[in-house]
Amino acid sequence: MLKKMFALISAAIISYSIYYDIHAGTIPSYAQETPEKSAYQNTVQHKQEPFATVRVNPGDTVLTIVEKLSGSSKDLSIEKIIRDFSRLNNGIAPEDIQIGQTYRFPIYHASH
Protein backbone atom coordinates (compact mmCIF):
# COMPACT_ATOMS: atom_id res chain seq x y z
CA MET A 1 0.00 0.00 0.00
CA LEU A 2 2.80 2.40 0.92
CA LYS A 3 4.68 1.57 -2.27
CA LYS A 4 1.61 2.31 -4.39
CA MET A 5 1.10 5.66 -2.64
CA PHE A 6 4.76 6.55 -3.12
CA ALA A 7 4.56 5.60 -6.80
CA LEU A 8 1.42 7.70 -7.27
CA ILE A 9 2.98 10.76 -5.62
CA SER A 10 6.19 10.30 -7.63
CA ALA A 11 4.22 10.04 -10.88
CA ALA A 12 2.29 13.20 -10.02
CA ILE A 13 5.49 15.14 -9.30
CA ILE A 14 7.15 13.94 -12.49
CA SER A 15 4.04 14.74 -14.55
CA TYR A 16 3.86 18.25 -13.12
CA SER A 17 7.58 18.77 -13.75
CA ILE A 18 7.19 17.78 -17.40
CA TYR A 19 4.10 19.98 -17.79
CA TYR A 20 5.88 22.98 -16.25
CA ASP A 21 9.00 22.45 -18.36
CA ILE A 22 6.99 22.29 -21.59
CA HIS A 23 4.78 25.31 -20.88
CA ALA A 24 6.91 27.69 -18.83
CA GLY A 25 10.44 26.42 -19.33
CA THR A 26 13.16 26.06 -16.77
CA ILE A 27 16.01 27.96 -18.39
CA PRO A 28 16.27 31.47 -16.96
CA SER A 29 15.92 34.28 -19.46
CA TYR A 30 18.79 36.75 -19.38
CA ALA A 31 16.67 39.22 -21.36
CA GLN A 32 14.29 40.08 -18.52
CA GLU A 33 14.85 43.50 -17.01
CA THR A 34 12.97 45.69 -14.60
CA PRO A 35 10.23 47.67 -16.38
CA GLU A 36 11.59 51.06 -15.29
CA LYS A 37 15.07 50.36 -16.64
CA SER A 38 13.75 48.81 -19.84
CA ALA A 39 11.40 51.73 -20.56
CA TYR A 40 14.22 54.23 -20.01
CA GLN A 41 16.62 52.34 -22.25
CA ASN A 42 14.04 52.02 -25.02
CA THR A 43 13.25 55.73 -24.90
CA VAL A 44 16.91 56.69 -25.12
CA GLN A 45 17.62 54.10 -27.80
CA HIS A 46 14.76 55.19 -30.05
CA LYS A 47 15.99 58.78 -30.08
CA GLN A 48 19.56 57.81 -30.98
CA GLU A 49 19.05 55.14 -33.61
CA PRO A 50 16.46 54.79 -36.35
CA PHE A 51 14.85 51.39 -36.62
CA ALA A 52 12.19 49.58 -38.61
CA THR A 53 9.72 47.03 -37.31
CA VAL A 54 9.78 43.98 -39.57
CA ARG A 55 7.97 40.62 -39.53
CA VAL A 56 10.46 37.77 -40.04
CA ASN A 57 9.89 35.47 -43.02
CA PRO A 58 11.39 32.02 -43.66
CA GLY A 59 15.06 32.35 -44.58
CA ASP A 60 15.47 35.81 -43.04
CA THR A 61 18.35 36.55 -40.72
CA VAL A 62 19.12 39.72 -38.79
CA LEU A 63 21.97 40.47 -41.19
CA THR A 64 19.89 40.04 -44.36
CA ILE A 65 17.09 42.22 -43.02
CA VAL A 66 19.53 44.95 -41.94
CA GLU A 67 21.14 44.81 -45.39
CA LYS A 68 17.73 45.24 -47.06
CA LEU A 69 16.86 48.19 -44.80
CA SER A 70 20.23 49.93 -44.98
CA GLY A 71 21.27 49.06 -48.51
CA SER A 72 24.45 47.26 -47.41
CA SER A 73 26.29 46.17 -44.31
CA LYS A 74 29.81 46.10 -45.79
CA ASP A 75 31.05 48.96 -43.62
CA LEU A 76 29.37 47.70 -40.44
CA SER A 77 30.72 45.24 -37.94
CA ILE A 78 28.54 42.24 -37.29
CA GLU A 79 29.12 42.76 -33.56
CA LYS A 80 27.57 46.26 -33.79
CA ILE A 81 24.54 44.93 -35.67
CA ILE A 82 24.07 42.16 -33.09
CA ARG A 83 24.48 44.58 -30.17
CA ASP A 84 22.05 47.13 -31.65
CA PHE A 85 19.47 44.46 -32.53
CA SER A 86 19.58 43.00 -29.01
CA ARG A 87 19.27 46.45 -27.46
CA LEU A 88 16.25 47.34 -29.60
CA ASN A 89 14.55 44.03 -28.74
CA ASN A 90 15.10 43.85 -24.97
CA GLY A 91 18.05 41.47 -25.11
CA ILE A 92 16.80 38.99 -27.71
CA ALA A 93 19.74 37.36 -29.45
CA PRO A 94 19.71 37.32 -33.28
CA GLU A 95 19.80 33.52 -33.33
CA ASP A 96 16.58 33.44 -31.29
CA ILE A 97 14.35 35.21 -33.83
CA GLN A 98 11.28 33.25 -34.93
CA ILE A 99 9.44 33.15 -38.24
CA GLY A 100 6.23 35.20 -38.17
CA GLN A 101 7.30 37.33 -35.20
CA THR A 102 7.89 41.08 -35.42
CA TYR A 103 11.17 42.64 -34.29
CA ARG A 104 12.88 46.02 -34.42
CA PHE A 105 15.87 46.18 -36.76
CA PRO A 106 18.41 49.01 -36.74
CA ILE A 107 18.72 51.14 -39.86
CA TYR A 108 22.19 52.40 -40.71
CA HIS A 109 22.94 55.24 -43.06
CA ALA A 110 25.91 55.48 -45.42
CA SER A 111 27.72 57.79 -42.96
CA HIS A 112 28.17 54.97 -40.34
Coordinates of C-alpha atoms in Angstrom, one line a residue:
M1 CA 0.0 0.0 0.0
L2 CA 2.8 2.4 0.9
K3 CA 4.7 1.6 -2.3
K4 CA 1.6 2.3 -4.4
M5 CA 1.1 5.7 -2.6
F6 CA 4.8 6.5 -3.1
A7 CA 4.6 5.6 -6.8
L8 CA 1.4 7.7 -7.3
I9 CA 3.0 10.8 -5.6
S10 CA 6.2 10.3 -7.6
A11 CA 4.2 10.0 -10.9
A12 CA 2.3 13.2 -10.0
I13 CA 5.5 15.1 -9.3
I14 CA 7.2 13.9 -12.5
S15 CA 4.0 14.7 -14.5
Y16 CA 3.9 18.2 -13.1
S17 CA 7.6 18.8 -13.8
I18 CA 7.2 17.8 -17.4
Y19 CA 4.1 20.0 -17.8
Y20 CA 5.9 23.0 -16.3
D21 CA 9.0 22.4 -18.4
I22 CA 7.0 22.3 -21.6
H23 CA 4.8 25.3 -20.9
A24 CA 6.9 27.7 -18.8
G25 CA 10.4 26.4 -19.3
T26 CA 13.2 26.1 -16.8
I27 CA 16.0 28.0 -18.4
P28 CA 16.3 31.5 -17.0
S29 CA 15.9 34.3 -19.5
Y30 CA 18.8 36.7 -19.4
A31 CA 16.7 39.2 -21.4
Q32 CA 14.3 40.1 -18.5
E33 CA 14.8 43.5 -17.0
T34 CA 13.0 45.7 -14.6
P35 CA 10.2 47.7 -16.4
E36 CA 11.6 51.1 -15.3
K37 CA 15.1 50.4 -16.6
S38 CA 13.7 48.8 -19.8
A39 CA 11.4 51.7 -20.6
Y40 CA 14.2 54.2 -20.0
Q41 CA 16.6 52.3 -22.3
N42 CA 14.0 52.0 -25.0
T43 CA 13.3 55.7 -24.9
V44 CA 16.9 56.7 -25.1
Q45 CA 17.6 54.1 -27.8
H46 CA 14.8 55.2 -30.1
K47 CA 16.0 58.8 -30.1
Q48 CA 19.6 57.8 -31.0
E49 CA 19.0 55.1 -33.6
P50 CA 16.5 54.8 -36.3
F51 CA 14.8 51.4 -36.6
A52 CA 12.2 49.6 -38.6
T53 CA 9.7 47.0 -37.3
V54 CA 9.8 44.0 -39.6
R55 CA 8.0 40.6 -39.5
V56 CA 10.5 37.8 -40.0
N57 CA 9.9 35.5 -43.0
P58 CA 11.4 32.0 -43.7
G59 CA 15.1 32.4 -44.6
D60 CA 15.5 35.8 -43.0
T61 CA 18.4 36.5 -40.7
V62 CA 19.1 39.7 -38.8
L63 CA 22.0 40.5 -41.2
T64 CA 19.9 40.0 -44.4
I65 CA 17.1 42.2 -43.0
V66 CA 19.5 45.0 -41.9
E67 CA 21.1 44.8 -45.4
K68 CA 17.7 45.2 -47.1
L69 CA 16.9 48.2 -44.8
S70 CA 20.2 49.9 -45.0
G71 CA 21.3 49.1 -48.5
S72 CA 24.4 47.3 -47.4
S73 CA 26.3 46.2 -44.3
K74 CA 29.8 46.1 -45.8
D75 CA 31.0 49.0 -43.6
L76 CA 29.4 47.7 -40.4
S77 CA 30.7 45.2 -37.9
I78 CA 28.5 42.2 -37.3
E79 CA 29.1 42.8 -33.6
K80 CA 27.6 46.3 -33.8
I81 CA 24.5 44.9 -35.7
I82 CA 24.1 42.2 -33.1
R83 CA 24.5 44.6 -30.2
D84 CA 22.0 47.1 -31.7
F85 CA 19.5 44.5 -32.5
S86 CA 19.6 43.0 -29.0
R87 CA 19.3 46.4 -27.5
L88 CA 16.2 47.3 -29.6
N89 CA 14.5 44.0 -28.7
N90 CA 15.1 43.9 -25.0
G91 CA 18.0 41.5 -25.1
I92 CA 16.8 39.0 -27.7
A93 CA 19.7 37.4 -29.5
P94 CA 19.7 37.3 -33.3
E95 CA 19.8 33.5 -33.3
D96 CA 16.6 33.4 -31.3
I97 CA 14.3 35.2 -33.8
Q98 CA 11.3 33.3 -34.9
I99 CA 9.4 33.1 -38.2
G100 CA 6.2 35.2 -38.2
Q101 CA 7.3 37.3 -35.2
T102 CA 7.9 41.1 -35.4
Y103 CA 11.2 42.6 -34.3
R104 CA 12.9 46.0 -34.4
F105 CA 15.9 46.2 -36.8
P106 CA 18.4 49.0 -36.7
I107 CA 18.7 51.1 -39.9
Y108 CA 22.2 52.4 -40.7
H109 CA 22.9 55.2 -43.1
A110 CA 25.9 55.5 -45.4
S111 CA 27.7 57.8 -43.0
H112 CA 28.2 55.0 -40.3

